[in-house]
């Protein structure tokens, strides 16, 4: 029972960290977009590539800050964050986008379900590559 609780807690902590980083990246993206207002817009593939790059950088930064698993117990389902993190982060980022639109702002592509889930998947994949399934 203790292992199940620890695994759930680890998953929640990782999801929370990913969502916080995504919201921070969204705020930075919005600030940068203000500086480039009126300039050329890019297609969806450039946006997707940028989101993957930002997620990878966030994953690398999280590995540098936390170079180990956040909770040191045996994981019941290794790699589960590759599925859960994108789903939860995508949902949360779509809510952030909705909130920004209600406030009269135009959110970046990161504040969508697609953008949030791609970012979280890239971040989780980098963490998995550096830390591994079983550390």
PDB file of C-alpha atoms in Angstrom:
ATOM      1  CA  UNK A   1       0.000   0.000   0.000  1.00  0.00           C
ATOM      2  CA  UNK A   2       2.861   2.331   0.817  1.00  0.00           C
ATOM      3  CA  UNK A   3       4.383   1.734  -2.633  1.00  0.00           C
ATOM      4  CA  UNK A   4       1.114   2.619  -4.367  1.00  0.00           C
ATOM      5  CA  UNK A   5       0.850   5.856  -2.389  1.00  0.00           C
ATOM      6  CA  UNK A   6       4.477   6.730  -3.152  1.00  0.00           C
ATOM      7  CA  UNK A   7       3.990   6.056  -6.865  1.00  0.00           C
ATOM      8  CA  UNK A   8       0.865   8.227  -6.970  1.00  0.00           C
ATOM      9  CA  UNK A   9       2.612  10.987  -5.049  1.00  0.00           C
ATOM     10  CA  UNK A  10       5.582  10.880  -7.419  1.00  0.00           C
ATOM     11  CA  UNK A  11       3.292  11.127 -10.407  1.00  0.00           C
ATOM     12  CA  UNK A  12       1.439  14.082  -8.917  1.00  0.00           C
ATOM     13  CA  UNK A  13       4.681  15.903  -8.075  1.00  0.00           C
ATOM     14  CA  UNK A  14       6.012  15.386 -11.611  1.00  0.00           C
ATOM     15  CA  UNK A  15       2.737  16.543 -13.154  1.00  0.00           C
ATOM     16  CA  UNK A  16       2.683  19.622 -10.941  1.00  0.00           C
ATOM     17  CA  UNK A  17       6.279  20.496 -11.873  1.00  0.00           C
ATOM     18  CA  UNK A  18       5.527  20.109 -15.581  1.00  0.00           C
ATOM     19  CA  UNK A  19       2.398  22.241 -15.406  1.00  0.00           C
ATOM     20  CA  UNK A  20       4.183  24.992 -13.446  1.00  0.00           C
ATOM     21  CA  UNK A  21       6.986  25.055 -16.009  1.00  0.00           C
ATOM     22  CA  UNK A  22       4.462  25.200 -18.839  1.00  0.00           C
ATOM     23  CA  UNK A  23       2.637  28.146 -17.325  1.00  0.00           C
ATOM     24  CA  UNK A  24       5.983  29.935 -16.889  1.00  0.00           C
ATOM     25  CA  UNK A  25       6.904  29.218 -20.504  1.00  0.00           C
ATOM     26  CA  UNK A  26       3.483  30.522 -21.601  1.00  0.00           C
ATOM     27  CA  UNK A  27       4.058  33.768 -19.728  1.00  0.00           C
ATOM     28  CA  UNK A  28       7.501  34.151 -21.332  1.00  0.00           C
ATOM     29  CA  UNK A  29       6.060  33.355 -24.772  1.00  0.00           C
ATOM     30  CA  UNK A  30       3.358  35.967 -24.303  1.00  0.00           C
ATOM     31  CA  UNK A  31       5.911  38.572 -23.248  1.00  0.00           C
ATOM     32  CA  UNK A  32       8.119  37.776 -26.246  1.00  0.00           C
ATOM     33  CA  UNK A  33       5.159  37.888 -28.604  1.00  0.00           C
ATOM     34  CA  UNK A  34       4.349  41.407 -27.401  1.00  0.00           C
ATOM     35  CA  UNK A  35       7.814  42.481 -28.561  1.00  0.00           C
ATOM     36  CA  UNK A  36       7.242  41.015 -32.021  1.00  0.00           C
ATOM     37  CA  UNK A  37       3.644  42.176 -32.453  1.00  0.00           C
ATOM     38  CA  UNK A  38       2.728  42.968 -36.032  1.00  0.00           C
ATOM     39  CA  UNK A  39       5.441  40.780 -37.476  1.00  0.00           C
ATOM     40  CA  UNK A  40       5.051  37.682 -39.611  1.00  0.00           C
ATOM     41  CA  UNK A  41       3.114  34.712 -38.215  1.00  0.00           C
ATOM     42  CA  UNK A  42       4.387  31.173 -38.587  1.00  0.00           C
ATOM     43  CA  UNK A  43       2.640  27.947 -39.486  1.00  0.00           C
ATOM     44  CA  UNK A  44       1.621  25.164 -37.117  1.00  0.00           C
ATOM     45  CA  UNK A  45       4.732  23.050 -37.802  1.00  0.00           C
ATOM     46  CA  UNK A  46       7.044  25.826 -36.618  1.00  0.00           C
ATOM     47  CA  UNK A  47       4.892  26.144 -33.505  1.00  0.00           C
ATOM     48  CA  UNK A  48       5.045  22.392 -32.865  1.00  0.00           C
ATOM     49  CA  UNK A  49       8.829  22.330 -33.341  1.00  0.00           C
ATOM     50  CA  UNK A  50       9.217  25.260 -30.944  1.00  0.00           C
ATOM     51  CA  UNK A  51       6.996  23.577 -28.370  1.00  0.00           C
ATOM     52  CA  UNK A  52       9.033  20.360 -28.600  1.00  0.00           C
ATOM     53  CA  UNK A  53      12.233  22.375 -28.193  1.00  0.00           C
ATOM     54  CA  UNK A  54      10.871  24.264 -25.168  1.00  0.00           C
ATOM     55  CA  UNK A  55       9.646  21.011 -23.582  1.00  0.00           C
ATOM     56  CA  UNK A  56      13.027  19.402 -24.144  1.00  0.00           C
ATOM     57  CA  UNK A  57      14.826  22.372 -22.596  1.00  0.00           C
ATOM     58  CA  UNK A  58      12.444  22.325 -19.627  1.00  0.00           C
ATOM     59  CA  UNK A  59      13.072  18.589 -19.222  1.00  0.00           C
ATOM     60  CA  UNK A  60      16.827  19.151 -19.321  1.00  0.00           C
ATOM     61  CA  UNK A  61      16.583  21.947 -16.760  1.00  0.00           C
ATOM     62  CA  UNK A  62      14.482  19.737 -14.493  1.00  0.00           C
ATOM     63  CA  UNK A  63      17.091  16.971 -14.790  1.00  0.00           C
ATOM     64  CA  UNK A  64      19.822  19.449 -13.819  1.00  0.00           C
ATOM     65  CA  UNK A  65      17.808  20.630 -10.813  1.00  0.00           C
ATOM     66  CA  UNK A  66      16.527  17.163  -9.822  1.00  0.00           C
ATOM     67  CA  UNK A  67      19.031  14.621 -11.255  1.00  0.00           C
ATOM     68  CA  UNK A  68      17.161  11.698  -9.700  1.00  0.00           C
ATOM     69  CA  UNK A  69      13.649  10.382  -9.359  1.00  0.00           C
ATOM     70  CA  UNK A  70      11.630  12.624  -7.098  1.00  0.00           C
ATOM     71  CA  UNK A  71      10.450   9.738  -4.917  1.00  0.00           C
ATOM     72  CA  UNK A  72      12.809   6.818  -4.417  1.00  0.00           C
ATOM     73  CA  UNK A  73      10.510   3.807  -4.469  1.00  0.00           C
ATOM     74  CA  UNK A  74       9.791   1.097  -6.975  1.00  0.00           C
ATOM     75  CA  UNK A  75       7.468   2.372  -9.683  1.00  0.00           C
ATOM     76  CA  UNK A  76       4.453   0.221 -10.476  1.00  0.00           C
ATOM     77  CA  UNK A  77       4.162   1.303 -14.115  1.00  0.00           C
ATOM     78  CA  UNK A  78       7.447   2.691 -15.468  1.00  0.00           C
ATOM     79  CA  UNK A  79       7.048   5.450 -18.048  1.00  0.00           C
ATOM     80  CA  UNK A  80       3.484   6.277 -17.027  1.00  0.00           C
ATOM     81  CA  UNK A  81       4.369   9.965 -17.050  1.00  0.00           C
ATOM     82  CA  UNK A  82       4.762   9.740 -20.833  1.00  0.00           C
ATOM     83  CA  UNK A  83       0.994   9.184 -21.008  1.00  0.00           C
ATOM     84  CA  UNK A  84      -0.457  10.946 -17.971  1.00  0.00           C
ATOM     85  CA  UNK A  85       1.649  14.112 -18.034  1.00  0.00           C
ATOM     86  CA  UNK A  86       0.655  15.105 -21.585  1.00  0.00           C
ATOM     87  CA  UNK A  87      -3.038  14.471 -20.905  1.00  0.00           C
ATOM     88  CA  UNK A  88      -3.138  16.424 -17.649  1.00  0.00           C
ATOM     89  CA  UNK A  89      -0.851  19.213 -18.854  1.00  0.00           C
ATOM     90  CA  UNK A  90      -2.798  19.568 -22.091  1.00  0.00           C
ATOM     91  CA  UNK A  91      -6.028  19.956 -20.164  1.00  0.00           C
ATOM     92  CA  UNK A  92      -4.541  22.481 -17.724  1.00  0.00           C
ATOM     93  CA  UNK A  93      -2.955  24.515 -20.522  1.00  0.00           C
ATOM     94  CA  UNK A  94      -6.268  24.621 -22.397  1.00  0.00           C
ATOM     95  CA  UNK A  95      -7.799  26.077 -19.223  1.00  0.00           C
ATOM     96  CA  UNK A  96      -4.963  28.647 -19.075  1.00  0.00           C
ATOM     97  CA  UNK A  97      -5.685  29.569 -22.707  1.00  0.00           C
ATOM     98  CA  UNK A  98      -9.393  29.953 -21.967  1.00  0.00           C
ATOM     99  CA  UNK A  99      -8.597  32.190 -18.987  1.00  0.00           C
ATOM    100  CA  UNK A 100      -6.255  34.368 -21.063  1.00  0.00           C
ATOM    101  CA  UNK A 101      -8.927  34.741 -23.771  1.00  0.00           C
ATOM    102  CA  UNK A 102     -11.486  35.788 -21.126  1.00  0.00           C
ATOM    103  CA  UNK A 103      -9.005  38.437 -19.974  1.00  0.00           C
ATOM    104  CA  UNK A 104      -8.813  39.760 -23.530  1.00  0.00           C
ATOM    105  CA  UNK A 105      -5.368  38.383 -24.347  1.00  0.00           C
ATOM    106  CA  UNK A 106      -4.349  36.199 -27.259  1.00  0.00           C
ATOM    107  CA  UNK A 107      -2.574  33.129 -25.807  1.00  0.00           C
ATOM    108  CA  UNK A 108       0.288  31.398 -27.576  1.00  0.00           C
ATOM    109  CA  UNK A 109      -0.039  27.931 -29.048  1.00  0.00           C
ATOM    110  CA  UNK A 110       1.373  26.566 -25.780  1.00  0.00           C
ATOM    111  CA  UNK A 111      -1.911  27.477 -24.068  1.00  0.00           C
ATOM    112  CA  UNK A 112      -3.861  24.828 -25.978  1.00  0.00           C
ATOM    113  CA  UNK A 113      -4.426  21.148 -25.343  1.00  0.00           C
ATOM    114  CA  UNK A 114      -2.119  20.272 -28.240  1.00  0.00           C
ATOM    115  CA  UNK A 115       0.631  22.664 -27.147  1.00  0.00           C
ATOM    116  CA  UNK A 116       0.473  21.641 -23.492  1.00  0.00           C
ATOM    117  CA  UNK A 117       0.498  17.947 -24.254  1.00  0.00           C
ATOM    118  CA  UNK A 118       3.386  18.195 -26.733  1.00  0.00           C
ATOM    119  CA  UNK A 119       5.406  20.250 -24.238  1.00  0.00           C
ATOM    120  CA  UNK A 120       4.762  17.777 -21.408  1.00  0.00           C
ATOM    121  CA  UNK A 121       5.564  14.763 -23.592  1.00  0.00           C
ATOM    122  CA  UNK A 122       8.884  16.280 -24.683  1.00  0.00           C
ATOM    123  CA  UNK A 123       9.739  17.171 -21.085  1.00  0.00           C
ATOM    124  CA  UNK A 124       8.838  13.698 -19.773  1.00  0.00           C
ATOM    125  CA  UNK A 125      10.762  12.045 -22.617  1.00  0.00           C
ATOM    126  CA  UNK A 126      13.930  14.009 -21.834  1.00  0.00           C
ATOM    127  CA  UNK A 127      13.618  13.184 -18.124  1.00  0.00           C
ATOM    128  CA  UNK A 128      13.124   9.518 -19.010  1.00  0.00           C
ATOM    129  CA  UNK A 129      16.152   9.550 -21.321  1.00  0.00           C
ATOM    130  CA  UNK A 130      18.444  11.076 -18.690  1.00  0.00           C
ATOM    131  CA  UNK A 131      17.096   9.507 -15.509  1.00  0.00           C
ATOM    132  CA  UNK A 132      15.774   6.231 -16.932  1.00  0.00           C
ATOM    133  CA  UNK A 133      12.864   4.013 -16.071  1.00  0.00           C
ATOM    134  CA  UNK A 134      14.428   2.633 -12.923  1.00  0.00           C
ATOM    135  CA  UNK A 135      16.898   4.792 -11.027  1.00  0.00           C
TER     136      UNK A 135
END
